[in-house]
Amino acid sequence: MSSDPHSGDGASETTVCIPRDALVAFASRLLCAAGLSDADAGLAASALVNADARGVASHGVARLPVYLDRLHRGGTDPRAQPVVERRSGAVAVVDGANALGLVVARYGMRQALQLAKERGAGVVACRRSGHFGAAAEYALMGPPEGCIAIAMTNVNAAMAPWGGSTPLIGNNPIAIAAPAPGSPFVVDMALSTVARGKIRLAATRGEPIPPDWAIDGAGKPTIDARAALEGLLTPLGGPKGSGLAIAVDILSGLLSGSAFGADLVPQNRYGQTQDVGHLFIALHVAAFTDPDNFQNRIAFMLDTIRHSAPAPGYDGVLVPGDIERDNERHADEHGITLHGRTYAALLRAAVALGVAAPTDVSGVRYG
Ligand SMILES: NC(=O)c1ccc[n+]([C@@H]2O[C@H](COP(=O)([O-])OP(=O)(O)OC[C@H]3O[C@@H](n4cnc5c(N)ncnc54)[C@H](O)[C@@H]3O)[C@@H](O)[C@H]2O)c1
């Protein structure tokens, strides 16, 4: 070990490696200390560490200090529990009661899956929620239940609609997961060129960003991550990403009765409720077709894609979710690697909350 991971000094140059279980336990202790029940803390901690394990560090435990600040300053209610407030056929509407978005979202998708098992499909809109992390976390609840699952959320405005200059739409992510032999298909993406969390992570690490990710406060493309955070994200594929982001806001925000567009409160107004909306759709494969036949057909489809000829400059063709699945296998075998600054921020939170840090942490030089 070349540097002390428990020291704030040199944190920008180190990474630390923590076994997955130990990181879940640590994150869970922090959330419990912030007032969550053991059950809610455990599932929120698992959701964040799942993102880290899948290599989506922008939506992993790096987010924990913000969630903890919101819990501390009253923007999120640690003891609130989501509840179904309206039900009609295969549709339910959940009042998130301003609980942690990670808790509301899991509850919402669980309701959608239950409806899908009973009726073939389930559609659940959640209002009065908060930032829910990585959308794949909820879509991936579908395949083990024999369901295709779709998860989406609105986010505070971070992009201008195509051709405009006023931030009116979030980069509203959407994830779709389908059962498949071996490992599920899962595509999970923000509707900006990249998720804002990736820019935040680059800013935390003091690293530059590619010039097409964002514009600065003056509307100019920038490679400075901090300047990008003061400006706007660019929509994925221009008018197409812009259009889809508006559609996700209609589905997540308008349908659920939550805030939408420029009225969504950003996470960093720690004392204010966000009123985020989500939509979860579950489709029970067995209600549509023979599940074994579906498995054979999706295996054929994905294998055909994976074994198709690579274009010049590419080693091979991947299916969405392949990279994250391989990352997860690596994390399970070797532990989860966190950037030194991310870990240092968790240690500061642990000191503030009187929580014990993990003991089985190893550190390595960064870069
Ligand atoms: N909760 C929120 O408010 C919020 C907002 C925005 C984004 N997010 C989350 O941020 C995360 C990152 O989003 P992103 O848009 O930066 O994702 P990304 O660009 O890293 O990946 C998008 C998708 O492309 C696939 N992919 C990547 N490389 C591939 C390749 N070579 N071949 C085939 N498929 C490939 C990935 O498997 C993934 O499904 C997501 O989990 C998203 O849900 C959350």
CSV table of C-alpha atoms and ligand atoms in Angstrom, one decimal:
chain,number,residue,atom,x,y,z
A,1,MET,CA,0.0,0.0,0.0
A,2,SER,CA,1.6,3.2,-1.2
A,3,SER,CA,-0.5,5.8,0.7
A,4,ASP,CA,-2.8,5.8,3.6
A,5,PRO,CA,-6.4,5.7,2.3
A,6,HIS,CA,-7.7,7.0,5.6
A,7,SER,CA,-5.8,10.3,5.1
A,8,GLY,CA,-7.2,13.2,3.2
A,9,ASP,CA,-3.7,14.0,2.0
A,10,GLY,CA,-3.0,12.8,-1.5
A,11,ALA,CA,-6.5,11.6,-1.8
A,12,SER,CA,-6.7,12.9,-5.4
A,13,GLU,CA,-3.8,10.6,-6.4
A,14,THR,CA,-5.0,7.4,-4.8
A,15,THR,CA,-7.7,4.8,-5.2
A,16,VAL,CA,-8.9,2.5,-2.5
A,17,CYS,CA,-10.3,-1.0,-2.9
A,18,ILE,CA,-13.0,-2.3,-0.6
A,19,PRO,CA,-14.9,-5.6,-0.7
A,20,ARG,CA,-18.4,-5.1,-2.0
A,21,ASP,CA,-20.0,-6.3,1.3
A,22,ALA,CA,-17.9,-4.0,3.4
A,23,LEU,CA,-18.8,-1.0,1.3
A,24,VAL,CA,-22.5,-1.9,1.5
A,25,ALA,CA,-22.2,-2.2,5.3
A,26,PHE,CA,-20.3,1.1,5.5
A,27,ALA,CA,-22.8,3.0,3.3
A,28,SER,CA,-25.6,1.4,5.3
A,29,ARG,CA,-24.1,2.6,8.6
A,30,LEU,CA,-23.9,6.1,7.3
A,31,LEU,CA,-27.5,6.1,6.1
A,32,CYS,CA,-28.7,4.6,9.4
A,33,ALA,CA,-26.8,7.4,11.3
A,34,ALA,CA,-28.6,9.9,9.1
A,35,GLY,CA,-32.0,8.5,10.3
A,36,LEU,CA,-33.0,5.8,7.9
A,37,SER,CA,-34.4,2.5,9.1
A,38,ASP,CA,-32.0,-0.5,8.9
A,39,ALA,CA,-34.1,-1.9,6.0
A,40,ASP,CA,-34.2,1.3,4.0
A,41,ALA,CA,-30.5,2.1,4.7
A,42,GLY,CA,-29.6,-1.5,3.5
A,43,LEU,CA,-31.4,-1.3,0.2
A,44,ALA,CA,-30.3,2.3,-0.5
A,45,ALA,CA,-26.7,1.3,0.2
A,46,SER,CA,-26.9,-1.8,-2.0
A,47,ALA,CA,-28.3,0.3,-4.8
A,48,LEU,CA,-25.4,2.7,-4.7
A,49,VAL,CA,-22.8,0.0,-4.4
A,50,ASN,CA,-24.4,-1.9,-7.2
A,51,ALA,CA,-23.8,1.1,-9.4
A,52,ASP,CA,-20.1,1.2,-8.3
A,53,ALA,CA,-19.8,-2.5,-8.9
A,54,ARG,CA,-21.2,-2.1,-12.4
A,55,GLY,CA,-18.6,0.6,-13.1
A,56,VAL,CA,-21.2,3.5,-12.9
A,57,ALA,CA,-19.2,5.4,-10.3
A,58,SER,CA,-21.0,8.6,-11.1
A,59,HIS,CA,-24.1,7.1,-9.5
A,60,GLY,CA,-22.5,5.1,-6.7
A,61,VAL,CA,-21.4,6.0,-3.2
A,62,ALA,CA,-19.8,9.2,-4.6
A,63,ARG,CA,-23.4,10.5,-4.3
A,64,LEU,CA,-23.7,9.5,-0.7
A,65,PRO,CA,-22.5,12.8,0.8
A,66,VAL,CA,-25.2,14.7,-1.1
A,67,TYR,CA,-27.9,12.3,0.0
A,68,LEU,CA,-26.6,12.5,3.6
A,69,ASP,CA,-26.6,16.3,3.5
A,70,ARG,CA,-30.2,16.4,2.2
A,71,LEU,CA,-31.3,14.0,5.0
A,72,HIS,CA,-29.5,16.2,7.5
A,73,ARG,CA,-30.9,19.5,6.3
A,74,GLY,CA,-34.4,18.4,5.8
A,75,GLY,CA,-34.7,18.2,2.0
A,76,THR,CA,-35.3,14.4,2.3
A,77,ASP,CA,-37.3,12.8,5.1
A,78,PRO,CA,-35.4,9.8,6.5
A,79,ARG,CA,-38.4,8.1,8.1
A,80,ALA,CA,-41.0,8.7,5.3
A,81,GLN,CA,-42.4,5.7,3.6
A,82,PRO,CA,-43.8,5.6,0.1
A,83,VAL,CA,-47.5,4.6,-0.3
A,84,VAL,CA,-49.8,3.6,-3.1
A,85,GLU,CA,-52.3,6.5,-3.2
A,86,ARG,CA,-54.3,5.5,-6.3
A,87,ARG,CA,-54.9,2.3,-8.1
A,88,SER,CA,-56.8,1.5,-11.3
A,89,GLY,CA,-56.5,-1.7,-13.3
A,90,ALA,CA,-52.8,-2.3,-13.9
A,91,VAL,CA,-51.9,1.2,-13.0
A,92,ALA,CA,-50.8,2.6,-9.6
A,93,VAL,CA,-49.7,6.0,-8.4
A,94,VAL,CA,-47.3,6.2,-5.5
A,95,ASP,CA,-46.8,9.1,-3.2
A,96,GLY,CA,-43.1,9.0,-2.4
A,97,ALA,CA,-43.8,11.2,0.7
A,98,ASN,CA,-40.4,12.9,0.1
A,99,ALA,CA,-38.5,9.7,1.2
A,100,LEU,CA,-35.1,9.0,-0.3
A,101,GLY,CA,-35.5,8.5,-4.1
A,102,LEU,CA,-33.6,5.2,-3.9
A,103,VAL,CA,-36.3,3.9,-1.5
A,104,VAL,CA,-39.3,5.3,-3.4
A,105,ALA,CA,-38.0,3.9,-6.7
A,106,ARG,CA,-37.5,0.4,-5.4
A,107,TYR,CA,-41.0,0.4,-3.9
A,108,GLY,CA,-42.5,1.7,-7.2
A,109,MET,CA,-40.8,-1.0,-9.3
A,110,ARG,CA,-41.9,-3.7,-6.8
A,111,GLN,CA,-45.5,-2.5,-7.2
A,112,ALA,CA,-45.2,-2.5,-11.0
A,113,LEU,CA,-43.8,-6.1,-10.9
A,114,GLN,CA,-46.6,-7.3,-8.7
A,115,LEU,CA,-49.2,-5.8,-11.0
A,116,ALA,CA,-47.4,-7.4,-14.0
A,117,LYS,CA,-47.5,-10.8,-12.3
A,118,GLU,CA,-51.3,-10.4,-11.6
A,119,ARG,CA,-52.3,-8.7,-14.9
A,120,GLY,CA,-49.6,-9.2,-17.4
A,121,ALA,CA,-48.4,-5.6,-17.2
A,122,GLY,CA,-47.9,-3.0,-14.5
A,123,VAL,CA,-47.4,0.7,-14.7
A,124,VAL,CA,-46.5,2.7,-11.7
A,125,ALA,CA,-46.0,6.5,-11.5
A,126,CYS,CA,-44.3,7.9,-8.4
A,127,ARG,CA,-44.5,11.5,-7.3
A,128,ARG,CA,-42.9,13.5,-4.4
A,129,SER,CA,-39.7,11.5,-4.8
A,130,GLY,CA,-36.0,12.4,-5.1
A,131,HIS,CA,-32.9,11.6,-7.1
A,132,PHE,CA,-33.0,7.8,-7.6
A,133,GLY,CA,-29.4,7.1,-8.7
A,134,ALA,CA,-28.9,4.7,-11.6
A,135,ALA,CA,-32.0,3.7,-13.6
A,136,ALA,CA,-30.6,0.2,-14.3
A,137,GLU,CA,-31.0,-0.6,-10.6
A,138,TYR,CA,-34.8,-0.7,-11.0
A,139,ALA,CA,-35.0,-2.1,-14.5
A,140,LEU,CA,-32.8,-5.0,-13.4
A,141,MET,CA,-35.5,-6.0,-10.8
A,142,GLY,CA,-37.6,-7.2,-13.8
A,143,PRO,CA,-35.6,-10.1,-15.3
A,144,PRO,CA,-35.4,-12.3,-12.2
A,145,GLU,CA,-39.2,-12.0,-12.1
A,146,GLY,CA,-39.6,-13.0,-15.7
A,147,CYS,CA,-40.4,-9.4,-16.7
A,148,ILE,CA,-39.1,-6.8,-19.0
A,149,ALA,CA,-38.8,-3.7,-16.9
A,150,ILE,CA,-38.5,0.0,-17.9
A,151,ALA,CA,-37.5,2.7,-15.4
A,152,MET,CA,-37.3,6.4,-16.0
A,153,THR,CA,-37.2,9.6,-14.0
A,154,ASN,CA,-37.2,13.3,-14.5
A,155,VAL,CA,-34.3,15.4,-13.2
A,156,ASN,CA,-33.9,19.1,-12.6
A,157,ALA,CA,-33.4,21.0,-15.8
A,158,ALA,CA,-29.8,20.7,-17.0
A,159,MET,CA,-30.3,21.1,-20.8
A,160,ALA,CA,-32.0,23.6,-23.1
A,161,PRO,CA,-34.6,22.2,-25.5
A,162,TRP,CA,-33.1,21.8,-29.0
A,163,GLY,CA,-32.5,25.3,-30.5
A,164,GLY,CA,-33.0,27.0,-27.2
A,165,SER,CA,-30.8,28.5,-24.5
A,166,THR,CA,-32.9,28.2,-21.4
A,167,PRO,CA,-32.5,25.2,-19.1
A,168,LEU,CA,-36.0,23.6,-19.3
A,169,ILE,CA,-35.4,19.9,-19.5
A,170,GLY,CA,-33.5,17.4,-17.4
A,171,ASN,CA,-31.2,14.7,-18.9
A,172,ASN,CA,-34.0,12.3,-17.8
A,173,PRO,CA,-32.5,8.8,-17.8
A,174,ILE,CA,-34.3,5.7,-19.0
A,175,ALA,CA,-33.3,2.0,-18.5
A,176,ILE,CA,-34.8,-1.1,-20.1
A,177,ALA,CA,-33.9,-4.6,-18.9
A,178,ALA,CA,-35.1,-7.9,-20.4
A,179,PRO,CA,-34.5,-11.5,-19.3
A,180,ALA,CA,-31.9,-13.3,-21.3
A,181,PRO,CA,-29.9,-16.6,-20.7
A,182,GLY,CA,-26.7,-15.9,-18.7
A,183,SER,CA,-27.2,-12.3,-17.9
A,184,PRO,CA,-30.1,-9.9,-18.7
A,185,PHE,CA,-30.0,-7.3,-21.5
A,186,VAL,CA,-30.0,-3.9,-19.9
A,187,VAL,CA,-29.6,-0.5,-21.6
A,188,ASP,CA,-29.4,2.5,-19.2
A,189,MET,CA,-28.7,6.0,-20.4
A,190,ALA,CA,-29.1,9.7,-19.6
A,191,LEU,CA,-30.6,11.7,-22.5
A,192,SER,CA,-27.7,14.1,-22.4
A,193,THR,CA,-24.5,13.2,-24.3
A,194,VAL,CA,-23.3,12.0,-20.8
A,195,ALA,CA,-24.7,11.9,-17.4
A,196,ARG,CA,-24.1,15.0,-15.3
A,197,GLY,CA,-22.6,12.7,-12.6
A,198,LYS,CA,-19.7,11.9,-15.0
A,199,ILE,CA,-18.9,15.6,-15.2
A,200,ARG,CA,-19.2,16.0,-11.5
A,201,LEU,CA,-16.9,13.0,-11.0
A,202,ALA,CA,-14.4,14.6,-13.4
A,203,ALA,CA,-14.6,17.9,-11.5
A,204,THR,CA,-14.0,16.0,-8.2
A,205,ARG,CA,-11.0,14.3,-9.8
A,206,GLY,CA,-9.7,17.5,-11.3
A,207,GLU,CA,-9.8,15.9,-14.8
A,208,PRO,CA,-10.8,17.6,-18.1
A,209,ILE,CA,-13.9,16.5,-20.1
A,210,PRO,CA,-14.4,16.0,-23.9
A,211,PRO,CA,-15.5,19.2,-25.6
A,212,ASP,CA,-18.9,17.8,-26.8
A,213,TRP,CA,-20.2,17.0,-23.3
A,214,ALA,CA,-21.3,20.4,-22.1
A,215,ILE,CA,-21.4,24.2,-22.7
A,216,ASP,CA,-20.2,26.7,-20.1
A,217,GLY,CA,-22.3,29.6,-18.6
A,218,ALA,CA,-21.6,31.6,-21.7
A,219,GLY,CA,-22.9,28.9,-24.0
A,220,LYS,CA,-19.5,27.8,-25.3
A,221,PRO,CA,-18.2,24.2,-25.5
A,222,THR,CA,-15.8,23.6,-22.6
A,223,ILE,CA,-13.4,20.9,-21.4
A,224,ASP,CA,-13.3,22.4,-17.9
A,225,ALA,CA,-15.6,20.1,-15.8
A,226,ARG,CA,-16.2,22.9,-13.2
A,227,ALA,CA,-17.2,25.4,-15.9
A,228,ALA,CA,-19.5,22.7,-17.4
A,229,LEU,CA,-21.3,22.3,-14.0
A,230,GLU,CA,-22.0,26.0,-14.2
A,231,GLY,CA,-23.4,25.6,-17.7
A,232,LEU,CA,-25.6,23.2,-19.5
A,233,LEU,CA,-25.4,19.6,-20.7
A,234,THR,CA,-25.8,18.9,-24.5
A,235,PRO,CA,-28.7,16.6,-25.5
A,236,LEU,CA,-27.9,13.2,-26.8
A,237,GLY,CA,-28.2,13.3,-30.6
A,238,GLY,CA,-29.4,16.9,-30.7
A,239,PRO,CA,-33.2,17.2,-31.3
A,240,LYS,CA,-33.7,13.5,-30.8
A,241,GLY,CA,-32.4,13.5,-27.2
A,242,SER,CA,-34.1,16.7,-26.6
A,243,GLY,CA,-37.4,15.3,-27.7
A,244,LEU,CA,-37.0,12.1,-25.7
A,245,ALA,CA,-36.1,14.1,-22.6
A,246,ILE,CA,-39.4,16.0,-23.0
A,247,ALA,CA,-41.3,12.7,-23.4
A,248,VAL,CA,-39.7,11.2,-20.3
A,249,ASP,CA,-40.7,14.4,-18.4
A,250,ILE,CA,-44.3,13.9,-19.6
A,251,LEU,CA,-44.3,10.3,-18.5
A,252,SER,CA,-42.4,10.8,-15.2
A,253,GLY,CA,-43.5,14.3,-14.2
A,254,LEU,CA,-46.9,15.1,-15.6
A,255,LEU,CA,-48.4,11.6,-15.3
A,256,SER,CA,-47.4,11.2,-11.7
A,257,GLY,CA,-48.4,14.7,-10.6
A,258,SER,CA,-44.8,15.6,-9.6
A,259,ALA,CA,-42.9,18.8,-10.6
A,260,PHE,CA,-41.6,19.0,-14.1
A,261,GLY,CA,-39.4,21.1,-16.3
A,262,ALA,CA,-37.7,24.1,-14.7
A,263,ASP,CA,-39.7,23.6,-11.5
A,264,LEU,CA,-37.8,20.5,-10.3
A,265,VAL,CA,-35.5,21.4,-7.4
A,266,PRO,CA,-31.9,20.5,-7.8
A,267,GLN,CA,-30.3,18.1,-5.2
A,268,ASN,CA,-27.9,20.8,-3.9
A,269,ARG,CA,-30.7,22.9,-2.5
A,270,TYR,CA,-30.3,20.6,0.5
A,271,GLY,CA,-33.1,21.9,2.6
A,272,GLN,CA,-35.8,21.8,-0.1
A,273,THR,CA,-37.9,18.9,-1.3
A,274,GLN,CA,-37.3,18.0,-4.9
A,275,ASP,CA,-40.7,16.6,-6.0
A,276,VAL,CA,-39.1,14.3,-8.6
A,277,GLY,CA,-41.3,11.9,-10.6
A,278,HIS,CA,-40.6,8.4,-11.9
A,279,LEU,CA,-42.4,5.9,-14.1
A,280,PHE,CA,-41.9,2.1,-13.9
A,281,ILE,CA,-43.3,-0.3,-16.4
A,282,ALA,CA,-43.2,-4.1,-16.0
A,283,LEU,CA,-44.2,-6.5,-18.7
A,284,HIS,CA,-44.6,-10.2,-17.7
A,285,VAL,CA,-43.1,-12.1,-20.6
A,286,ALA,CA,-45.3,-15.1,-20.0
A,287,ALA,CA,-48.4,-12.9,-20.6
A,288,PHE,CA,-47.2,-12.2,-24.1
A,289,THR,CA,-45.4,-15.3,-25.3
A,290,ASP,CA,-43.9,-18.6,-24.3
A,291,PRO,CA,-41.1,-17.6,-21.9
A,292,ASP,CA,-38.8,-20.4,-23.1
A,293,ASN,CA,-39.3,-19.4,-26.7
A,294,PHE,CA,-38.6,-15.8,-25.7
A,295,GLN,CA,-35.3,-16.9,-24.0
A,296,ASN,CA,-34.2,-18.8,-27.1
A,297,ARG,CA,-35.1,-15.9,-29.4
A,298,ILE,CA,-33.3,-13.2,-27.3
A,299,ALA,CA,-30.3,-15.5,-26.9
A,300,PHE,CA,-30.1,-15.8,-30.6
A,301,MET,CA,-30.6,-12.1,-31.1
A,302,LEU,CA,-27.9,-11.0,-28.7
A,303,ASP,CA,-25.4,-13.7,-29.8
A,304,THR,CA,-25.9,-12.6,-33.4
A,305,ILE,CA,-25.1,-9.1,-32.4
A,306,ARG,CA,-22.1,-10.1,-30.3
A,307,HIS,CA,-20.7,-12.3,-33.0
A,308,SER,CA,-21.2,-9.8,-35.8
A,309,ALA,CA,-18.2,-8.4,-37.7
A,310,PRO,CA,-16.6,-5.5,-35.9
A,311,ALA,CA,-16.1,-2.3,-37.8
A,312,PRO,CA,-12.5,-1.1,-38.4
A,313,GLY,CA,-10.9,0.1,-35.2
A,314,TYR,CA,-13.2,-2.1,-32.9
A,315,ASP,CA,-12.2,-5.3,-31.2
A,316,GLY,CA,-15.7,-6.6,-31.2
A,317,VAL,CA,-19.4,-5.8,-30.9
A,318,LEU,CA,-21.0,-5.5,-27.4
A,319,VAL,CA,-24.6,-5.6,-26.3
A,320,PRO,CA,-25.6,-2.9,-23.8
A,321,GLY,CA,-25.0,-4.1,-20.3
A,322,ASP,CA,-22.0,-6.3,-21.3
A,323,ILE,CA,-19.4,-3.8,-20.0
A,324,GLU,CA,-21.3,-3.3,-16.7
A,325,ARG,CA,-21.7,-7.1,-16.2
A,326,ASP,CA,-18.0,-7.7,-16.7
A,327,ASN,CA,-17.2,-4.8,-14.3
A,328,GLU,CA,-19.5,-6.4,-11.7
A,329,ARG,CA,-17.8,-9.8,-12.0
A,330,HIS,CA,-14.4,-8.0,-11.5
A,331,ALA,CA,-15.7,-6.1,-8.5
A,332,ASP,CA,-17.0,-9.3,-6.9
A,333,GLU,CA,-13.7,-11.0,-7.3
A,334,HIS,CA,-11.3,-8.1,-6.5
A,335,GLY,CA,-13.4,-5.6,-4.6
A,336,ILE,CA,-14.7,-2.2,-5.5
A,337,THR,CA,-12.3,0.5,-6.5
A,338,LEU,CA,-13.1,4.0,-5.3
A,339,HIS,CA,-11.3,7.2,-6.1
A,340,GLY,CA,-9.4,8.6,-3.2
A,341,ARG,CA,-11.5,11.8,-3.1
A,342,THR,CA,-14.7,9.8,-3.1
A,343,TYR,CA,-13.5,7.7,-0.2
A,344,ALA,CA,-12.1,10.8,1.7
A,345,ALA,CA,-15.6,12.4,1.5
A,346,LEU,CA,-17.1,9.2,2.9
A,347,LEU,CA,-14.6,9.3,5.8
A,348,ARG,CA,-15.4,12.9,6.5
A,349,ALA,CA,-19.1,12.0,6.6
A,350,ALA,CA,-18.3,9.0,8.9
A,351,VAL,CA,-16.4,11.3,11.3
A,352,ALA,CA,-19.3,13.8,11.3
A,353,LEU,CA,-21.9,11.1,12.0
A,354,GLY,CA,-19.8,9.1,14.5
A,355,VAL,CA,-19.7,6.0,12.2
A,356,ALA,CA,-16.9,3.4,12.0
A,357,ALA,CA,-14.9,3.2,8.8
A,358,PRO,CA,-14.4,-0.1,7.1
A,359,THR,CA,-11.2,-1.9,8.2
A,360,ASP,CA,-10.6,-4.1,5.2
A,361,VAL,CA,-9.5,-1.3,2.8
A,362,SER,CA,-6.5,-1.4,0.6
A,363,GLY,CA,-5.0,1.6,-1.3
A,364,VAL,CA,-3.1,1.9,-4.5
A,365,ARG,CA,-1.5,4.8,-6.5
A,366,TYR,CA,-3.8,6.4,-9.0
A,367,GLY,CA,-3.0,6.7,-12.6
B,1,LIG,N1,-31.1,9.7,-11.4
B,1,LIG,C1,-30.8,10.6,-12.3
B,1,LIG,O1,-31.2,11.7,-12.1
B,1,LIG,C2,-29.8,10.3,-13.4
B,1,LIG,C3,-29.7,11.3,-14.4
B,1,LIG,C4,-28.9,11.0,-15.5
B,1,LIG,C5,-28.2,9.8,-15.5
B,1,LIG,N2,-28.4,8.9,-14.5
B,1,LIG,C6,-27.7,7.6,-14.6
B,1,LIG,O2,-26.3,7.8,-15.0
B,1,LIG,C7,-25.8,6.5,-15.5
B,1,LIG,C8,-24.9,6.8,-16.6
B,1,LIG,O3,-25.6,7.2,-17.8
B,1,LIG,P1,-24.8,7.4,-19.2
B,1,LIG,O4,-25.8,7.9,-20.1
B,1,LIG,O5,-23.6,8.2,-18.9
B,1,LIG,O6,-24.4,5.9,-19.5
B,1,LIG,P2,-23.3,5.4,-20.5
B,1,LIG,O7,-23.0,6.3,-21.6
B,1,LIG,O8,-22.1,5.0,-19.7
B,1,LIG,O9,-23.9,4.0,-21.1
B,1,LIG,C9,-25.1,4.1,-21.8
B,1,LIG,C10,-25.5,2.7,-22.3
B,1,LIG,O10,-24.6,2.4,-23.4
B,1,LIG,C11,-24.1,1.0,-23.2
B,1,LIG,N3,-22.8,1.0,-23.8
B,1,LIG,C12,-21.7,1.7,-23.5
B,1,LIG,N4,-20.6,1.4,-24.3
B,1,LIG,C13,-21.1,0.4,-25.1
B,1,LIG,C14,-20.5,-0.3,-26.2
B,1,LIG,N5,-19.3,-0.1,-26.5
B,1,LIG,N6,-21.3,-1.2,-26.9
B,1,LIG,C15,-22.6,-1.4,-26.5
B,1,LIG,N7,-23.2,-0.7,-25.5
B,1,LIG,C16,-22.5,0.2,-24.8
B,1,LIG,C17,-24.0,0.8,-21.7
B,1,LIG,O11,-24.1,-0.6,-21.4
B,1,LIG,C18,-25.3,1.6,-21.2
B,1,LIG,O12,-26.4,0.7,-21.3
B,1,LIG,C19,-27.0,5.7,-15.7
B,1,LIG,O13,-27.1,4.7,-14.7
B,1,LIG,C20,-28.2,6.6,-15.6
B,1,LIG,O14,-29.4,6.0,-15.2
B,1,LIG,C21,-29.2,9.1,-13.5
